[in-house]
XYZ file of C-alpha atoms in Angstrom:
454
model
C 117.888 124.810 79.105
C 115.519 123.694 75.833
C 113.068 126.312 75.355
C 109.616 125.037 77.024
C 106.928 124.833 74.724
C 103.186 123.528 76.058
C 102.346 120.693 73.505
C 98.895 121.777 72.373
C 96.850 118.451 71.505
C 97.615 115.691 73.293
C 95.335 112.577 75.275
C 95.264 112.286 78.692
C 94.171 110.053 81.117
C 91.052 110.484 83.063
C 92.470 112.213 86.191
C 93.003 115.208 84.052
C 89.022 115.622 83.875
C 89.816 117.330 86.973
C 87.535 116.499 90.172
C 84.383 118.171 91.328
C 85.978 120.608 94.157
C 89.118 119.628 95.763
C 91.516 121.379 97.507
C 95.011 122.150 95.771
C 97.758 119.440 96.575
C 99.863 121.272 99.444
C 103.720 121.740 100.683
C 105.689 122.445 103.045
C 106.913 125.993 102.561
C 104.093 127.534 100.372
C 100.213 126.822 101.052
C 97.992 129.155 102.919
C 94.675 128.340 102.019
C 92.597 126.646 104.579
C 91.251 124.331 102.246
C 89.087 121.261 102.911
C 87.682 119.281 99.583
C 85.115 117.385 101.382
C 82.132 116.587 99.684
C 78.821 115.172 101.420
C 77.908 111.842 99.925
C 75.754 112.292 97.177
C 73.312 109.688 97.735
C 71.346 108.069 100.178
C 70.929 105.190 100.853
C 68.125 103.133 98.982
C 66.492 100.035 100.796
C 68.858 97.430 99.068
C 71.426 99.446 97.580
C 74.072 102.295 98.475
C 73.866 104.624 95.894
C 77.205 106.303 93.763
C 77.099 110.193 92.918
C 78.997 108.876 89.878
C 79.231 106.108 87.889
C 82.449 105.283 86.847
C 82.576 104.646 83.047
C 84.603 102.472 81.243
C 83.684 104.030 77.854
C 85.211 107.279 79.460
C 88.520 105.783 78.309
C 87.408 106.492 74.701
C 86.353 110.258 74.751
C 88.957 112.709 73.467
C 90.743 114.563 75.732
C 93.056 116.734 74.009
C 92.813 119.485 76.150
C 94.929 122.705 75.418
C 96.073 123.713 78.604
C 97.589 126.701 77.878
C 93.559 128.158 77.787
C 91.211 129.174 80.228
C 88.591 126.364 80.751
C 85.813 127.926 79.562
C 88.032 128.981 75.841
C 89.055 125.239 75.259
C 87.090 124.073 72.312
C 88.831 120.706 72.863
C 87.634 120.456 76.384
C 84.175 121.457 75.800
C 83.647 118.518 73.183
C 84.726 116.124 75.819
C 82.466 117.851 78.323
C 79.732 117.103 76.251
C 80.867 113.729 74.982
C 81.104 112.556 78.665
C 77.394 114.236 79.181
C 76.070 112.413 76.270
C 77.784 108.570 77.581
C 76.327 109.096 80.996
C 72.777 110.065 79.771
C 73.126 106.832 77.865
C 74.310 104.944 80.990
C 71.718 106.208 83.005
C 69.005 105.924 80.825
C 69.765 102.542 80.077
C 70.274 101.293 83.689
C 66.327 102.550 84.172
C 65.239 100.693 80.964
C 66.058 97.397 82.436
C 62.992 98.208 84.684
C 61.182 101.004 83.459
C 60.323 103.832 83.897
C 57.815 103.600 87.170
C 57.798 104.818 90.296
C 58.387 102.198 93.103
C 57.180 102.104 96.541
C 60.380 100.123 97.852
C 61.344 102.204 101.176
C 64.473 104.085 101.449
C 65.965 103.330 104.503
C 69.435 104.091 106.222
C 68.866 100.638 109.032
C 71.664 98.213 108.898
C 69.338 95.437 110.141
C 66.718 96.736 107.179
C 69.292 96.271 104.416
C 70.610 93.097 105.770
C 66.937 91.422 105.434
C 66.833 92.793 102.195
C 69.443 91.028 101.014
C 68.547 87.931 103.014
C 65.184 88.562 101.109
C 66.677 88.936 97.482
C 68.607 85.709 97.900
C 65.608 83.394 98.543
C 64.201 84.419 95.517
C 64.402 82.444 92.400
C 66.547 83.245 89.312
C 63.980 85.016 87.633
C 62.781 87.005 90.967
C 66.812 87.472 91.849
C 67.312 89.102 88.020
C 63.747 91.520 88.580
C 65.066 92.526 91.976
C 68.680 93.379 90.942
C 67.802 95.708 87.825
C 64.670 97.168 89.990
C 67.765 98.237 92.482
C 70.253 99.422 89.898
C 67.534 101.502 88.101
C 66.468 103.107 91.606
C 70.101 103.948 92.759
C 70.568 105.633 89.443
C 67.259 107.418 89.468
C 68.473 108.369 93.095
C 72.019 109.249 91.677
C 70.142 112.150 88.772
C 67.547 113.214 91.337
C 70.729 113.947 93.620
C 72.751 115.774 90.922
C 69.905 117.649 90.265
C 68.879 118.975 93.846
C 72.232 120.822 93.611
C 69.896 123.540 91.175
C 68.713 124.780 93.626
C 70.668 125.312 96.192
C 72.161 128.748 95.060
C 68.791 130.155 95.749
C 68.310 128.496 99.338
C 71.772 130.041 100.216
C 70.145 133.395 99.217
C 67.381 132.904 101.485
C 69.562 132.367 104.287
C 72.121 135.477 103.108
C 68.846 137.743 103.608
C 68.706 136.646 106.933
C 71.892 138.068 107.950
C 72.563 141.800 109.925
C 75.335 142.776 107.304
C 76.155 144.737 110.136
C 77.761 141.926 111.740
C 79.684 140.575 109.075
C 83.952 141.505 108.635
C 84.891 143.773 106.101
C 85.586 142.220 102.727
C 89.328 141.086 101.942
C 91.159 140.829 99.111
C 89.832 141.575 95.365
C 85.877 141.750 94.558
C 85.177 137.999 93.278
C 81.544 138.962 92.562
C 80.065 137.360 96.283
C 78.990 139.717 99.189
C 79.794 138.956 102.389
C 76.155 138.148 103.289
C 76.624 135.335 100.717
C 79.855 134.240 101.443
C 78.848 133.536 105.235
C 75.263 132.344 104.294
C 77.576 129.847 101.773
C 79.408 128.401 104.712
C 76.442 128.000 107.117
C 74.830 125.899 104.286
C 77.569 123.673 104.040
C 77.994 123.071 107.650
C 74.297 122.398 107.923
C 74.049 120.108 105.099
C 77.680 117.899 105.906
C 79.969 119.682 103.637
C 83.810 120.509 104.498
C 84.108 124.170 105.116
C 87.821 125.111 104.496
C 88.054 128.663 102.800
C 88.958 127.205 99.275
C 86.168 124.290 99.103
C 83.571 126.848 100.283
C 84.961 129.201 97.450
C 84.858 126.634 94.476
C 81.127 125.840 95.987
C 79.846 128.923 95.333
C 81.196 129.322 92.086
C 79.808 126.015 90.844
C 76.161 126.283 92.955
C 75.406 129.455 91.241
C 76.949 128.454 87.816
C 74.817 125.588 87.689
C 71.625 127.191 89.182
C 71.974 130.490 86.586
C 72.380 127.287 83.675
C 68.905 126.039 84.923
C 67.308 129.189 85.056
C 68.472 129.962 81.126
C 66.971 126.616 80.346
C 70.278 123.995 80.111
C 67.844 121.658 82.049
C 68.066 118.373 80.805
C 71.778 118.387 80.397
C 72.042 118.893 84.424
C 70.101 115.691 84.798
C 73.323 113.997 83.471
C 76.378 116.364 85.145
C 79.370 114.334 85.256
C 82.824 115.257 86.673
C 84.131 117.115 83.320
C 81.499 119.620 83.078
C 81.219 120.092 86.799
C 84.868 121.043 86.754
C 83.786 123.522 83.204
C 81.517 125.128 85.421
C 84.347 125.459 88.655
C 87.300 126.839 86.060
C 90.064 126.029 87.710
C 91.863 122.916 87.237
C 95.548 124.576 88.269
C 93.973 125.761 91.288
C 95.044 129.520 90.838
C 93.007 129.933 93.439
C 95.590 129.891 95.940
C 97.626 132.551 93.832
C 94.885 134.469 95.347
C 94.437 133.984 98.293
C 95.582 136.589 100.771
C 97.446 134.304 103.167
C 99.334 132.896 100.173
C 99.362 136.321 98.131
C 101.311 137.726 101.119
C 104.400 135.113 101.407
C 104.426 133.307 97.581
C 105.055 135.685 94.185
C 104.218 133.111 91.365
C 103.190 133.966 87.790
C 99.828 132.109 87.073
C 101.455 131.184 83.808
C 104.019 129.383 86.075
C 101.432 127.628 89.138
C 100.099 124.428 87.989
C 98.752 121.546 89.795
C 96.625 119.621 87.697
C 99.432 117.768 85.679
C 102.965 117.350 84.251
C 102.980 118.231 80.627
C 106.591 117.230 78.233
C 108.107 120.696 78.017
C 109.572 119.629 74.712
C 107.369 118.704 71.825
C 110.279 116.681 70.210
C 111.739 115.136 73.247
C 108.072 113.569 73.724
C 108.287 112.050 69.847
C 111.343 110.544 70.646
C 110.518 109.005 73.874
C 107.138 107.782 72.654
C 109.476 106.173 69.446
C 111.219 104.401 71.902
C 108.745 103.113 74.187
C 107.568 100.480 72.043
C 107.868 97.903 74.861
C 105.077 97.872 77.537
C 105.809 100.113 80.475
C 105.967 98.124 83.745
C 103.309 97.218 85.573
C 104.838 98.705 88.436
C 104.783 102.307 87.638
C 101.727 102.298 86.175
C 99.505 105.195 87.752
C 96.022 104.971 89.051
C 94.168 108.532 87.894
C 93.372 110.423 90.464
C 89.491 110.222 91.201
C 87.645 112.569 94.145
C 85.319 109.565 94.570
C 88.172 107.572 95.839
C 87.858 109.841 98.888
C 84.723 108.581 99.617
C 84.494 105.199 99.514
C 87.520 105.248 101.628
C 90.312 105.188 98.765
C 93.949 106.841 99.152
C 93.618 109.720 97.180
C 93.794 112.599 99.843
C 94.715 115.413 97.803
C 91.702 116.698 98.627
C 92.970 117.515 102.127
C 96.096 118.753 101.505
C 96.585 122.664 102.032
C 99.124 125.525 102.593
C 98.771 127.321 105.462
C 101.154 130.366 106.717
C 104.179 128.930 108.852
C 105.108 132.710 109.954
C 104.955 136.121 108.947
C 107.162 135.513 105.672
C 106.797 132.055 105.026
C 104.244 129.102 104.596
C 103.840 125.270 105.252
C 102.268 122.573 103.544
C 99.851 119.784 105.781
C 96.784 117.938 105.640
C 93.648 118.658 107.463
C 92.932 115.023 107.886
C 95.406 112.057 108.868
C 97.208 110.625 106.302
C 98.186 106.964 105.998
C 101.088 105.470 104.176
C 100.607 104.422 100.510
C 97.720 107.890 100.122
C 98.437 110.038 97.373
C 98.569 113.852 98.290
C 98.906 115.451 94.694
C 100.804 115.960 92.436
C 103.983 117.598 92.340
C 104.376 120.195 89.618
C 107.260 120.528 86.862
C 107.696 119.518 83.185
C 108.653 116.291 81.711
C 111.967 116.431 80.206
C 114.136 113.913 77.945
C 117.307 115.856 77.926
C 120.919 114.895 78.877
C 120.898 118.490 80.516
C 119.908 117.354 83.968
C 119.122 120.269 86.070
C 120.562 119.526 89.626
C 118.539 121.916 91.438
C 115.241 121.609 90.067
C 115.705 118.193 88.344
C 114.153 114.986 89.906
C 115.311 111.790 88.132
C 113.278 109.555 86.255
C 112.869 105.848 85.710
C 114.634 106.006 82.049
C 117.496 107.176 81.103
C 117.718 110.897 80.818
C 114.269 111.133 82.073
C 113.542 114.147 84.564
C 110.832 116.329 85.819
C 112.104 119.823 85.687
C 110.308 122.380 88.154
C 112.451 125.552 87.391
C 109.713 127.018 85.332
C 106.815 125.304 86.711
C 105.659 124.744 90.250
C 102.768 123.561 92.364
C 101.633 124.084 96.420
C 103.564 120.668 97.032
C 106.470 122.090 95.410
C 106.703 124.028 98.262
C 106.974 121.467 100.954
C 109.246 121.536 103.517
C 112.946 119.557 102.546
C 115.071 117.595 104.347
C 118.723 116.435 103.163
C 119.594 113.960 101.157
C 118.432 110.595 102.837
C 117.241 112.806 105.987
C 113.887 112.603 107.782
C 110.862 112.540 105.299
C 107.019 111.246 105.393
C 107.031 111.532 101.882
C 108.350 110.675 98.569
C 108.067 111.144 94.737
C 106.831 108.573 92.759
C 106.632 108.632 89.097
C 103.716 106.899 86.919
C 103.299 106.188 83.650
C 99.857 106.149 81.970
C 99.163 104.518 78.226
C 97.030 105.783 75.556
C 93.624 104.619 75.076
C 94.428 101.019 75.508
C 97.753 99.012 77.388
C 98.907 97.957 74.272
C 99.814 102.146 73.149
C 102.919 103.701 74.090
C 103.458 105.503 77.291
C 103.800 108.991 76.440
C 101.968 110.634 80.056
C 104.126 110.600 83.503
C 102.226 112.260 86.535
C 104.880 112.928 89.517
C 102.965 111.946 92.982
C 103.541 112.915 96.105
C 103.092 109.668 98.682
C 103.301 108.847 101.841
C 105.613 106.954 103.328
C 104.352 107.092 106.897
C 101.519 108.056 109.099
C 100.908 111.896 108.997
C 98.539 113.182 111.461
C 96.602 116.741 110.869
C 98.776 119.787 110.146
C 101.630 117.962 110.696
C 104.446 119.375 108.327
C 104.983 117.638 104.403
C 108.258 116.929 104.199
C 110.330 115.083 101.285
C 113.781 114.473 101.109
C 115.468 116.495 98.345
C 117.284 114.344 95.338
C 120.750 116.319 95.367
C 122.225 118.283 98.354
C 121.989 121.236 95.717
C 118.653 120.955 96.043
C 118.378 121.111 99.439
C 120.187 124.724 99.457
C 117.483 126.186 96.582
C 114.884 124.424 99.061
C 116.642 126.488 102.253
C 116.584 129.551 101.022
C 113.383 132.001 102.030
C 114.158 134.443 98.964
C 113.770 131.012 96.798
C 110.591 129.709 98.865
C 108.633 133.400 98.622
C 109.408 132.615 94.222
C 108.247 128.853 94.372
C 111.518 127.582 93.975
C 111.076 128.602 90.319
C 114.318 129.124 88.763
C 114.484 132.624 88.516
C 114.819 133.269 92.271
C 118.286 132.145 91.805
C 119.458 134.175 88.718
């Protein structure tokens, strides 16, 4: 096998910005984290409008993202300049949505009535051109004055969790598991009864990433990083959660008990070229336009909530038995979703690795997962052609524009059928070889990574 080598600066598409807390894609025989990304909607509604926790920016396409992802988030130079690129763009955004009406306060009502938005609208349409024009930009400068004042609330609620964690008889809380993280127990419970008060998914990992972020960004008020909270976007709330490659689960005790992965070796965010040269040559021949057809979609967490197919946010591991684990969803899954990604390295190499190898859609194109793997790596298998519910598609994302070379792939995991909550991920493996590294329990307790069967 080439030597794998992590290529240090290279552009990415969006999806890598990582979403604000999601749950780790899942698998079949490794996942035990009962993990829930849910997130309550970030806005209300406003009398004429429903409001967007974020704004989805076309400029975004422009920042650098030449994240090194061989670092710890909070050491990547690289990713802190986009951080603060994206912070500056949105400031601009929002600020300039208000100045098409001002800065004012306006007495339109809020209101969450059907029948009141509906006359609204019915209102608004009456008017004349000049009336219809005043109206609109009065709206979109009030959802996005909504949108900050929303971001911003989220300041606060570390110390509102404290309130409620002084409440609490320590005396009837369970012994701490697993290593310190820096939480007591008081404040891990009065973290969960927030959430479930205020709408929030509870599952162990969403609640975990929570805190981290919630007291991150309440500690970054109290030193004074104010006005740069007004305008939080998706990359710097994932600087201030840390954990992209959700090594989370590596420590989780339910996973820490029946899966033995390096951290160097879990990774879920992407699929990186292994081979710095093998990506030259590819991008040297892709001079034609990649088809339409495998051209990705980045994954967004807002998709989730205004009822798109990206439920990786759902997916989880959770322990099958004593030795082994399982991959599912906590929510129903419908064919076409996307559940994550599945991990490995992007190979162009004649040296097609028949256990770990999944083919590409050009010639001597692979994913390799013998020194890489993922929670939906370790989905259950079936045989060649056997029962699945899922299947691995590959997509192919350009540079900053169409016209650039495809040098990105992202592996997803999709559904092919209806999958209803904590049923079983399963995939059909590529080569009957495969399906023997895949039965193994010795290989599932390693991630399938390639060293189990040396």
């Amino acid at each position: 096998m080439a030597s794998t080598e992590k290529k240090k600066k290279k552009k990415r598409k969006k999806s890598d910005g990582s979403e604000l807390i999601d749950p780790p894609p899942g698998a079949s025989v490794a996942d035990g984290n009962g993990t829930a990304e849910d997130k309550a909607p970030e806005e209300s509604i406003s009398p004429e409008v429903q409001t967007t926790s974020e704004v989805d920016d076309p400029e975004s396409s422009c920042v650098p993202n030449p994240r090194d992802s061989s670092l710890p988030l909070h050491l990547d130079s690289a990713f802190e300049v986009k951080v603060i690129t994206t912070i500056l763009m949105q400031c601009v955004k929002c600020t300039s949505n208000i100045a098409q009406y001002g800065q004012r306060d306006c007495m339109a009502l809020a209101t969450t009535r059907l029948e009141r938005m509906r006359e609204h609208i019915k209102d608004v349409s009456r008017f004349n051109y000049e009336q219809a024009i005043h109206a609109i930009r009065r709206d979109t400068a009030l959802t996005t004055g909504r949108a900050i004042q929303t971001r911003y609330n989220e300041t606060i609620f570390w110390p509102i969790i404290l309130k409620c964690a002084a409440l609490i008889d320590p005396a009837t809380l369970p012994p701490a598991k697993g290593p310190a993280d820096g939480f007591t127990m008081a404040e891990k419970a009065a973290t969960k009864k927030f959430m479930e008060d205020t709408g929030y998914s509870v599952g162990a990992e969403n609640q975990r990433q929570y805190r981290i972020f919630w007291k991150n960004i309440f500690d970054m008020r109290e030193a004074g990083v104010d006005k740069i909270l007004l305008y939080r976007t998706k990359e710097f709330d994932s600087f201030c959660r840390g954990d992209s490659k959700r090594l989370s689960y590596l420590s989780n005790l339910q996973v820490l008990e029946r899966l033995k992965v390096p951290e160097p070796s879990w990774n879920n965010a992407s699929n990186e070229w292994a081979v710095n040269a093998e990506e030259e040559i590819f991008r040297q021949r892709s001079s034609k336009s990649i088809s339409t057809d495998i051209l990705g979609t980045p994954h967004g967490d807002e998709s989730v909530y205004e009822g798109g197919s990206d439920k990786s946010a759902f997916i989880t591991l959770l322990p099958k038995d004593d030795e082994t684990l399982f991959v599912s969803s906590i929510v129903p899954i419908c064919e076409g979703d996307t559940l994550g990604i599945f991990a490995g390295t992007i190979r162009l190499s004649e040296d097609f690795n028949v256990t770990h190898g999944i083919s590409g859609p050009a010639e001597n194109l692979w994913l390799d997962y013998s020194q890489v793997t993922g929670a939906l790596n370790q989905m259950q298998v079936s045989e060649p052609g056997g029962n699945a519910n899922v299947c691995l598609r590959w997509e192919a994302f350009h540079g900053d524009n169409a016209t650039e070379p495809c040098i990105s792939w992202r592996v997803s995991v999709k559904a092919t059928k209806h999958i209803m909550p904590f049923d079983p991920i399963v995939r059909a493996t590529a080569q009957q070889e495969q399906y023997h590294l895949h039965s193994s329990p010795g290989n599932a307790k390693r991630g399938f990574l390639e060293s189990a069967t040396n």
